[in-house]
XYZ file of C-alpha atoms in Angstrom:
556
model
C -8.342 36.677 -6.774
C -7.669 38.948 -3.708
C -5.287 36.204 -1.477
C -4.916 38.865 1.152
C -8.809 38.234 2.438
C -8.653 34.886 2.615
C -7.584 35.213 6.431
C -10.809 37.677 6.628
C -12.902 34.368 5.888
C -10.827 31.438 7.275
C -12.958 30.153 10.450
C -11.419 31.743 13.902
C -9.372 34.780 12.007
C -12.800 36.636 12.502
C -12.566 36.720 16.144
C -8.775 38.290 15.854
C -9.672 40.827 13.367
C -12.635 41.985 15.742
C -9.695 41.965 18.435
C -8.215 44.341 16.105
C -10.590 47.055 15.552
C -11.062 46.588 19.625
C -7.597 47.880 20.135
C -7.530 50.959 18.089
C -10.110 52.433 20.141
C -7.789 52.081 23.720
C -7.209 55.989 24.850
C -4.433 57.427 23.243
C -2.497 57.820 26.749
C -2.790 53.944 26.613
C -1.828 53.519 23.355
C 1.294 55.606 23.748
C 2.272 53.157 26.991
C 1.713 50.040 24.577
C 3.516 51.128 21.642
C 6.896 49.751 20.983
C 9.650 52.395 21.953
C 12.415 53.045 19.390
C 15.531 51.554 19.462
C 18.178 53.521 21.010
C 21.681 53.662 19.034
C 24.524 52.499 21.394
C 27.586 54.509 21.518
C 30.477 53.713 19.434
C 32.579 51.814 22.025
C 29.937 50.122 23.191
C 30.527 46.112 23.016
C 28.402 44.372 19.981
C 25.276 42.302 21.101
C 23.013 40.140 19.157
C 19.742 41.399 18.572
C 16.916 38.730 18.309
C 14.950 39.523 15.059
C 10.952 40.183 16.237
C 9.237 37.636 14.587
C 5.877 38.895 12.546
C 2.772 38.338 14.646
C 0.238 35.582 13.134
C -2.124 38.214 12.292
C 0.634 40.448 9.947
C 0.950 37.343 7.751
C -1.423 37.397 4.489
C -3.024 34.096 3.377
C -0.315 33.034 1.001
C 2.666 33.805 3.113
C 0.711 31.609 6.162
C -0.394 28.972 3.946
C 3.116 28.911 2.008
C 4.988 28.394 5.578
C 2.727 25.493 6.565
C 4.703 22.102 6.545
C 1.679 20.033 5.536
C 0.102 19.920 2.255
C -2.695 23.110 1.532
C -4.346 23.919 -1.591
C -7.399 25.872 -1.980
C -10.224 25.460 -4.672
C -13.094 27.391 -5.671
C -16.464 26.755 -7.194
C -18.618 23.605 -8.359
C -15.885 22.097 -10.626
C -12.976 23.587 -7.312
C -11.072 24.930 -9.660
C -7.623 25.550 -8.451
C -7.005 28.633 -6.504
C -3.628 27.766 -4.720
C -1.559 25.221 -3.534
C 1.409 25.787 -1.187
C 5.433 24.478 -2.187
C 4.348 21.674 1.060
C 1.839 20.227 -2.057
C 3.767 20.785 -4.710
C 6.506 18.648 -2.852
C 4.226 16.017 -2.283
C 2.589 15.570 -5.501
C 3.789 17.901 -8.172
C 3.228 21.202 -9.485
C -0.237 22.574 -10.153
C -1.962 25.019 -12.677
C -4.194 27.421 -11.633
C -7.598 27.527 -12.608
C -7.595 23.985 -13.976
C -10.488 21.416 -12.475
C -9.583 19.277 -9.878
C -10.930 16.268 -11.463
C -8.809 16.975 -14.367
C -4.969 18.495 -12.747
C -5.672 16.798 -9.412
C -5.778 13.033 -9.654
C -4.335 12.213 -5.972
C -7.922 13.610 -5.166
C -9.691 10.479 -6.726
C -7.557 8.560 -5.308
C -8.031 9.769 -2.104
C -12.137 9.761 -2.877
C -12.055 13.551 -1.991
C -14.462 14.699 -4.846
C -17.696 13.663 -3.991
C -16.543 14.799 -0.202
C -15.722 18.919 -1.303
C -19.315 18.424 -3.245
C -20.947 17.880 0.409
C -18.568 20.619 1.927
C -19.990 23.058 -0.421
C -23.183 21.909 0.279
C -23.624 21.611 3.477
C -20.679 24.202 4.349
C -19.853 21.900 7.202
C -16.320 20.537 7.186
C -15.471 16.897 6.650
C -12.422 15.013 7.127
C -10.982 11.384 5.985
C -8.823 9.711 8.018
C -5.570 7.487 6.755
C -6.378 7.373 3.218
C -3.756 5.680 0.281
C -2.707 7.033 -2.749
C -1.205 5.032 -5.646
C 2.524 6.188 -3.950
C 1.601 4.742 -1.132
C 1.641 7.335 0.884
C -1.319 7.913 3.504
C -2.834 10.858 4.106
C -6.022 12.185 6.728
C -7.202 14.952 4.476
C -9.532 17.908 6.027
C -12.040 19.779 3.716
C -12.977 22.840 5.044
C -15.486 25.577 3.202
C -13.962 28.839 2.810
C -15.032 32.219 0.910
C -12.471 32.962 -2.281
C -12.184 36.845 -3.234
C -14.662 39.406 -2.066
C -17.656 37.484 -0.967
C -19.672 40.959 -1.626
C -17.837 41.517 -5.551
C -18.644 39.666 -8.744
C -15.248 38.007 -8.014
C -16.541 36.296 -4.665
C -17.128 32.215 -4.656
C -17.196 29.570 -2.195
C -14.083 27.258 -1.812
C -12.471 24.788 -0.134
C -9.396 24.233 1.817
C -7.562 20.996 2.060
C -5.540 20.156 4.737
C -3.406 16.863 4.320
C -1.155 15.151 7.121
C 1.139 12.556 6.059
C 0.081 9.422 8.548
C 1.984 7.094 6.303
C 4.539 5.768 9.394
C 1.224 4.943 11.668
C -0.942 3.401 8.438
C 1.657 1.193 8.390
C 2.185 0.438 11.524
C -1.500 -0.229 12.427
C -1.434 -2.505 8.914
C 1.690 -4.172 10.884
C -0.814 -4.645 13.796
C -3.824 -5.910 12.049
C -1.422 -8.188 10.600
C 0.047 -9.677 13.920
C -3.573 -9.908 14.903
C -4.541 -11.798 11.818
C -1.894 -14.346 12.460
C -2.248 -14.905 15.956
C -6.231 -15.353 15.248
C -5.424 -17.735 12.527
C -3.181 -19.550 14.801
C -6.018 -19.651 17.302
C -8.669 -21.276 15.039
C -6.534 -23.918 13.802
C -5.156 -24.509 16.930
C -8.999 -24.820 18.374
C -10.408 -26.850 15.533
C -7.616 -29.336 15.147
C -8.667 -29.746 19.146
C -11.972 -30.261 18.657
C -13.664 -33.746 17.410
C -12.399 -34.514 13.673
C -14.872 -36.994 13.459
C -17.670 -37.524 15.918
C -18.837 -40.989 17.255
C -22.408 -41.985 16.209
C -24.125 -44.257 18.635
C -25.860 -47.566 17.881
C -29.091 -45.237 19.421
C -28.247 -42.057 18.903
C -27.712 -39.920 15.847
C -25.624 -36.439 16.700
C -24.213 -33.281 14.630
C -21.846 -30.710 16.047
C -20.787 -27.404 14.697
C -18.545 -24.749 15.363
C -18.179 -21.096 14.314
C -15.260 -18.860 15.566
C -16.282 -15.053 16.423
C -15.810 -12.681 12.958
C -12.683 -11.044 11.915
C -12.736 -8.475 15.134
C -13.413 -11.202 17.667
C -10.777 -13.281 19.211
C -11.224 -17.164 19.419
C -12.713 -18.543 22.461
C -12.556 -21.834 24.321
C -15.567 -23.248 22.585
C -15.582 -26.949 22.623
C -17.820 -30.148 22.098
C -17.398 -34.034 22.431
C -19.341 -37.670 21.835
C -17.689 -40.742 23.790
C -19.391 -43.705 23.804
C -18.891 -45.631 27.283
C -19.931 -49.291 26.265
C -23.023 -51.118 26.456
C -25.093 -48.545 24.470
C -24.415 -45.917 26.949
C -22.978 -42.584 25.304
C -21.535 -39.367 26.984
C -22.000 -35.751 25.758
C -20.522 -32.685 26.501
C -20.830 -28.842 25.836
C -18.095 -26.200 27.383
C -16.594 -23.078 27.257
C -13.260 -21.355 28.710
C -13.940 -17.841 29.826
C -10.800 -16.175 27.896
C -9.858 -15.782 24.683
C -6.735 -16.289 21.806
C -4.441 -19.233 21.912
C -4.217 -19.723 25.876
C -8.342 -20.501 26.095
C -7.588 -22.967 22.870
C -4.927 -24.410 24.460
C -7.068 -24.612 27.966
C -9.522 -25.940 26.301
C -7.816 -29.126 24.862
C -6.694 -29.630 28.118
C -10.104 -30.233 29.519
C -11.435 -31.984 26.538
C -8.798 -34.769 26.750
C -9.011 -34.767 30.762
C -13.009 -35.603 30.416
C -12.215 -38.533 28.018
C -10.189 -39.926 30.548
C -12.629 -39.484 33.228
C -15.489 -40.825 30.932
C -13.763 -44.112 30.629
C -13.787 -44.383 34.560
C -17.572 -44.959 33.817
C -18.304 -42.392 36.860
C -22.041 -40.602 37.442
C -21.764 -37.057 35.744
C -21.611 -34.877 38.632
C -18.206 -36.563 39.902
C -16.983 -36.219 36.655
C -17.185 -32.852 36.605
C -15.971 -32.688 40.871
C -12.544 -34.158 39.436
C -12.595 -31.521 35.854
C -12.675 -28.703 38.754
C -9.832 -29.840 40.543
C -7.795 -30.036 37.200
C -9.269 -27.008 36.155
C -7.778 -24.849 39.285
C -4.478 -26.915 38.931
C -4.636 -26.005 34.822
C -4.704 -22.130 35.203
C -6.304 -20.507 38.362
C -6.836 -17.429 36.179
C -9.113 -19.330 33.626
C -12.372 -20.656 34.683
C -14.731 -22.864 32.632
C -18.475 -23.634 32.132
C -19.243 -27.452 31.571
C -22.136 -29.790 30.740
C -21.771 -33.441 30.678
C -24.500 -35.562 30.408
C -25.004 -39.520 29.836
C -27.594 -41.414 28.092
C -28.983 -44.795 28.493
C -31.068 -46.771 26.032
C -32.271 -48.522 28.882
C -33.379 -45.515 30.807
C -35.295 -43.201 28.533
C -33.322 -40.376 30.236
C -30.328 -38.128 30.395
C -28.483 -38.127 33.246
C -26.447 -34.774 33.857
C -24.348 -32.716 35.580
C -23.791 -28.538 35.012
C -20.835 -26.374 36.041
C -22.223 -23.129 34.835
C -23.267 -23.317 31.871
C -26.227 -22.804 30.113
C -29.339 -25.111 30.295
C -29.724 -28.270 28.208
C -32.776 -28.394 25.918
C -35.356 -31.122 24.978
C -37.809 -30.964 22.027
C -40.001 -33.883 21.969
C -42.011 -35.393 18.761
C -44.836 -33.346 19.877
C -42.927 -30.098 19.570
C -42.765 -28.787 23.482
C -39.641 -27.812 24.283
C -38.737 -29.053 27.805
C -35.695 -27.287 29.797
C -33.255 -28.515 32.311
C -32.952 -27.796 35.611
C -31.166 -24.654 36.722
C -26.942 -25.207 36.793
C -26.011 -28.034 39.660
C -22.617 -26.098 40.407
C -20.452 -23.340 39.658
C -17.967 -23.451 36.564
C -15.084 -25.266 37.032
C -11.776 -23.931 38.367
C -13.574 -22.435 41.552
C -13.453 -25.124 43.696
C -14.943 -25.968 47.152
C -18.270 -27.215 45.376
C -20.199 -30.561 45.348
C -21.813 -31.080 42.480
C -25.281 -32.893 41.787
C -26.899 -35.063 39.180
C -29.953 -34.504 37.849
C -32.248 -36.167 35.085
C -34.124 -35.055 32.102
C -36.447 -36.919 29.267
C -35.270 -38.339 26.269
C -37.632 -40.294 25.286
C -38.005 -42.104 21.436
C -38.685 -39.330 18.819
C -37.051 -36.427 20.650
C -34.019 -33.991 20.071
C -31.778 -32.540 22.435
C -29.888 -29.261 22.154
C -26.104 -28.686 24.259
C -24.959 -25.077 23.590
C -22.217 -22.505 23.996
C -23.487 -18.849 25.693
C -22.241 -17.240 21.571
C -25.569 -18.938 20.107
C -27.725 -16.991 22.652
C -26.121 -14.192 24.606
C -26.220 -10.361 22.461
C -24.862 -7.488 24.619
C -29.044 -5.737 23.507
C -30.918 -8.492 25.182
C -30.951 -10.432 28.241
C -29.535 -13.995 28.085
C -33.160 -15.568 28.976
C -34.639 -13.775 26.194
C -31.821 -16.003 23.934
C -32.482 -18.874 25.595
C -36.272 -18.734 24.983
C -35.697 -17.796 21.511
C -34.002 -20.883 20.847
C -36.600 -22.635 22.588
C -38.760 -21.360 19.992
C -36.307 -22.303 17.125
C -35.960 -25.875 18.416
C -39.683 -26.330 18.995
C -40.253 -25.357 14.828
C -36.797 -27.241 13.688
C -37.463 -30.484 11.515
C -35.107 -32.959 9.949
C -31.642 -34.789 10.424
C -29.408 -33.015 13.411
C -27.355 -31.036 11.203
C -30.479 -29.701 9.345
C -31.481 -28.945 12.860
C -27.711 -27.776 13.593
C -28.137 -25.164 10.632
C -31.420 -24.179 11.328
C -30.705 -23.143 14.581
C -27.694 -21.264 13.926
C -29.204 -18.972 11.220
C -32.329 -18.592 13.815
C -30.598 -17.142 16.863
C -29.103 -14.767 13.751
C -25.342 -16.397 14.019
C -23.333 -14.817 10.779
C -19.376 -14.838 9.521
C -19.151 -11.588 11.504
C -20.780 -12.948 15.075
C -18.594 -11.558 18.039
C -18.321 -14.777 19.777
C -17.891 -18.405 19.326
C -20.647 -20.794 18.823
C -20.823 -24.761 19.670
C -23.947 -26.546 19.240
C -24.423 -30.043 19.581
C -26.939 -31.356 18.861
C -28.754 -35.455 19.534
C -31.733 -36.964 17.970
C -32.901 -40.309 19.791
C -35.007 -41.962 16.453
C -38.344 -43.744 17.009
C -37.316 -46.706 15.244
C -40.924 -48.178 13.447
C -40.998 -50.564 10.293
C -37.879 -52.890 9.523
C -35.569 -50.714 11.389
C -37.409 -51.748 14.501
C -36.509 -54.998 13.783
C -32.660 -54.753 13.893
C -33.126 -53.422 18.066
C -34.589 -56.089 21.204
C -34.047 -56.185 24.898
C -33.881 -59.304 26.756
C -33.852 -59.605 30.251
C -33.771 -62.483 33.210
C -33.864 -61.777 37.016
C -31.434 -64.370 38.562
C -32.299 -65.754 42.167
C -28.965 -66.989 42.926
C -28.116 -70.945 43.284
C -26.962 -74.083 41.679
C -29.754 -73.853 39.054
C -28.593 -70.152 38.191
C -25.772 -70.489 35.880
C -27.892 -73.475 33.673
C -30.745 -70.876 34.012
C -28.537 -68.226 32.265
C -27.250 -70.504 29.583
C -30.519 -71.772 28.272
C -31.999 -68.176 28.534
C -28.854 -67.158 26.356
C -29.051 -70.004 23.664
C -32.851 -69.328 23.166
C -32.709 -65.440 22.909
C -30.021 -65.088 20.651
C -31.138 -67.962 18.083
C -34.311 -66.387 18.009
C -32.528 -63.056 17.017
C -30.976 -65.238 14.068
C -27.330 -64.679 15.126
C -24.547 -66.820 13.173
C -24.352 -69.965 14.939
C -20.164 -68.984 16.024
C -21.738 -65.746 17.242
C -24.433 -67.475 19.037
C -21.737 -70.087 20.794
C -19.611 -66.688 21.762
C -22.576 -64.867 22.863
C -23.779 -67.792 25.283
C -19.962 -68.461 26.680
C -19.786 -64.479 27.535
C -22.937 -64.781 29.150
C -22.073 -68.155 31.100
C -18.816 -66.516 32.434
C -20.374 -63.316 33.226
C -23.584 -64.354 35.457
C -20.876 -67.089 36.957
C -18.919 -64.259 38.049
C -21.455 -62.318 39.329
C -22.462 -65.407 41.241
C -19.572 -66.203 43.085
C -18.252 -62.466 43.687
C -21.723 -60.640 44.132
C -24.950 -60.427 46.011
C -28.610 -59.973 44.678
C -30.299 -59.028 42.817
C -28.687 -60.061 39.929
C -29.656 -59.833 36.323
C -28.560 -61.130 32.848
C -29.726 -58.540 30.019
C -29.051 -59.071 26.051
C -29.343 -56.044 23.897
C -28.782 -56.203 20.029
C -28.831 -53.167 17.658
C -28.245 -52.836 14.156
C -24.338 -53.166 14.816
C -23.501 -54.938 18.025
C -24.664 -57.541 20.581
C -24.199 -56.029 24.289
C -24.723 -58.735 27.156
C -24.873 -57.176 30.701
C -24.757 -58.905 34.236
C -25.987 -56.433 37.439
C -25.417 -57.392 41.181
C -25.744 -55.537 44.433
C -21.791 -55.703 44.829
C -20.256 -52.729 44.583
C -16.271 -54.605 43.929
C -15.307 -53.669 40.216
C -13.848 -57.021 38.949
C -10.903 -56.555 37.515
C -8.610 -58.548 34.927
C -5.830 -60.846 36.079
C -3.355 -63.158 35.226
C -4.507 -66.898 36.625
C -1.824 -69.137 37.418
C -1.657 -72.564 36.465
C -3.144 -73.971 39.588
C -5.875 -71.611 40.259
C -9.196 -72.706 39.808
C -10.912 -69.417 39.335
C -9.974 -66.054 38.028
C -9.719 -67.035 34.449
C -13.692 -65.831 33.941
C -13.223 -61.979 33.044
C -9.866 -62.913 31.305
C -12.511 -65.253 28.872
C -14.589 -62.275 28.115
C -11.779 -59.817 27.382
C -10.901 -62.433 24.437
C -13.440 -63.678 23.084
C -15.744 -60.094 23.000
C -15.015 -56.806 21.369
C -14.516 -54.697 24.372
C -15.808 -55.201 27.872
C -16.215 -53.208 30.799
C -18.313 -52.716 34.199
C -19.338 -49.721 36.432
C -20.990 -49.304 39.709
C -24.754 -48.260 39.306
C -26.567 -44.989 40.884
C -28.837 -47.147 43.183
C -26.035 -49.696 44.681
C -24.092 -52.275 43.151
C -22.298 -52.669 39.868
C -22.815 -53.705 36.210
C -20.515 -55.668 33.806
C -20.967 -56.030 30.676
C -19.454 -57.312 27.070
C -19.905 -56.014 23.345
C -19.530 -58.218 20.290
C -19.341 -56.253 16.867
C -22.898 -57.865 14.485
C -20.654 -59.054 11.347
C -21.275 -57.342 7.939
């Protein structure tokens, strides 16, 4: 093989070789006032000087010499089975000695494992070059490799083929640093999703009306971990609270932010409070949490007395409704801005929930894509919801492979996701309503008891159940009597697990639990409840007034 015309055929040496034959047609004058004059001997006493040695220019060198200089690994192969032509002492350092003219496939195995074989196939091919970026041999070395066609011998003679050069840079100190990287990553994402599912709900509460699935998917392997989170708190007397939300951030701080908020609306649920002040005092705590961090929020409360949910939105996306017809009903637009911006008064507002329906609370990750506008998800989980049959998390699932949520999704999903059964048949039978409008009076109180005694035998309580029930109820509307104003009303409620007795006045005073001394004469009514009942509670109501009300747990 002629080695001193590789340069002749090495992409860019063309240009300087036409540079060449450019300069030997300058004038001759010209030439003479370019060329190099000759050194002139210094006389003997002269003192000695160094003389810098003129280094060769680039275009002097042959193709061996240049190549053989090169710091990097270089070897050059020719024809379909690249044969090898040359490889420089850079190679040979790296990988060993080797002999000319064998196949690569055969003397070359750091070229399978660098998947180089079928790539020099396309170069010679498509005579485009190719190059493969931080690849591992069995060493462990790494190496970006460039394949580059070039013409072997004269490309006129019988001796002419096509070749290719590879170029090889060790990259083994930033593999492993980016490996050291994706590894830091991998941990601190790990620490992220436990830290955000051991925050959300291990177990969530199931209703006496309700029935409710959650689930949550963390963004794939490239996506950090959001603030994704969910929750089911039941208030007391049937009534349940639900909420959706989502801290803008992500990693470890929007987990941690997250649990923050999740524990602060538990505690505000208990207060019993209408939605939209619920989520006035999460934006207070919000700003106070992290200024930097804000945080969409839905909260919503439902009443098996009222047919309805009654919510409140900070942000987020819009609750969804599918009733047992199929049409998918959507909430109002958001009542406030996310939390953490302050200087907003949030509203209430109301939306069907009527027997037979299923409503949908979800995180922007199950219908935002960076393609599409967010609408366009939003109605396309519409459509989902409007064709999804079965228990919630059958629903849950459905949805989630819908809307086209995989392992590798870029964001964080939470779907909750409520079913309010229409009860027909025997399970019917195990939920009543009872009410009685008290007028106030002497004759109230005996009123209250007899309507008591009669509901609850009819509902074939135990007769200690029934004696409970009727004291509760007694102590309740006698309460209600001498501390509120009308209209009053007694209301009995039994479901499949619990009897819930309710007294409602036009007083807005919370009563509260005390200790009754000795001589008093009153005050002992509430303690009563509290210890004979399961739990008991009260609450002001949206239109005026209040609402107390006891639970006793149905026995086995």
């Amino acid at each position: 093989m002629n080695f001193t015309r590789w340069s002749a055929r090495i992409p860019g040496t063309q240009r300087r070789a036409a540079a060449r034959d450019d300069h030997s047609s300058v004038p001759a004058a010209r030439a003479e006032s370019v060329r190099p004059k000759p050194a002139v001997t210094p006389p003997d006493d002269a003192p000695e000087t160094s003389v810098p040695a003129t280094a060769p220019s680039l275009e002097a060198l042959p193709a061996r010499e240049l190549l053989g200089r090169l710091p990097a690994p270089v070897a050059l192969l020719h024809g379909p089975e690249h044969r090898i032509t040359y490889v420089n002492p850079a190679y040979t350092s790296a990988f060993g000695p080797r002999p000319c003219g064998a196949p690569a496939a055969e003397a070359m195995p750091e070229l399978g494992e660098l998947s180089l074989l079928p790539l020099m196939d396309q170069v010679l091919r498509s005579g485009t070059p190719r190059t493969v970026k931080s690849r591992k041999v069995l060493a462990g070395s790494s190496y970006t490799v460039t394949c580059t066609p070039v013409a072997v011998g004269d490309p006129d003679g019988p001796d002419g083929e096509a070749g290719v050069l590879l170029y090889a840079t060790d990259v083994t100190d930033h593999a492993e640093a980016a490996e050291r990287l994706r590894a830091s990553e991998r941990r601190h994402r790990e620490t992220a999703v436990t830290l955000q599912r051991s925050l959300l709900p291990q177990d969530l509460e199931q209703p006496d009306d309700l029935r409710i699935a959650a689930t949550y998917q963390p963004g794939g392997t490239d996506a950090a971990v959001g603030g994704d989170w969910y929750d089911v708190i039941t208030l007391g007397a049937g009534r349940t609270a639900l909420v959706i939300g989502d801290v803008m951030g992500r990693g470890v701080r929007a987990a941690a932010v997250m649990g923050q908020l999740r524990t602060a609306v538990r505690a505000y649920a208990r207060l019993d409070l209408p939605p939209h002040e619920v989520l006035q005092l999460l934006d207070v705590l919000a700003a106070e949490i992290d200024a930097s961090q804000i945080a969409t929020c839905a909260y919503a409360v439902h009443d098996p007395n009222e047919g309805h949910l009654v919510y409140a939105s900070a942000g987020h996306l819009p609750i969804l409704v599918c009733d047992e017809a199929g049409t998918v009903h959507r909430a109002e637009d958001p009542t406030g801005p996310p939390l953490g911006t302050g200087g907003w008064v949030h509203t209430s507002g109301t939306i069907p929930l009527p027997p037979g329906s299923t409503a949908v609370l979800y995180t922007d990750g199950l219908v935002e894509r960076r393609s599409e506008d967010i609408d366009e998800g939003v109605a396309a989980l519409e459509r989902a919801l409007s064709g999804a049959k079965g228990t919630p998390q059958v629903v849950c699932d459905r949805l989630i492979r819908s809307l086209g949520v995989t392992a590798e999704h870029d964001d964080d999903v939470a779907v909750l996701v409520v079913q309010h059964p229409a009860r027909t048949g025997a399970s019917a039978e195990l939920f009543h309503n009872a009410s009685l409008e008290l007028l106030g009076g002497i004759e109230a109180a005996p009123r209250a008891r007899a309507f008591a005694t009669g509901v609850l035998a009819s509902w074939r309580f135990p007769v200690a159940l029934c004696d409970l029930g009727v004291l509760a109820a007694s102590e309740l509307v006698a309460n209600s009597l001498q501390h509120g104003t009308p209209p009053m009303r007694l209301g009995l409620r039994r479901t499949d697990r619990r009897l819930i007795i309710e007294v409602t006045d036009g007083d807005d005073h919370l009563p509260r639990r005390r200790r009754a001394e000795p001589a008093d004469e009153a005050g002992r009514g509430i303690s009563i409840v509290a210890t004979i009942a399961t739990s008991w509670g009260s609450r002001r109501t949206p239109g005026g007034g209040k609402a107390v009300w006891c639970e006793f747990a149905l026995p086995d």
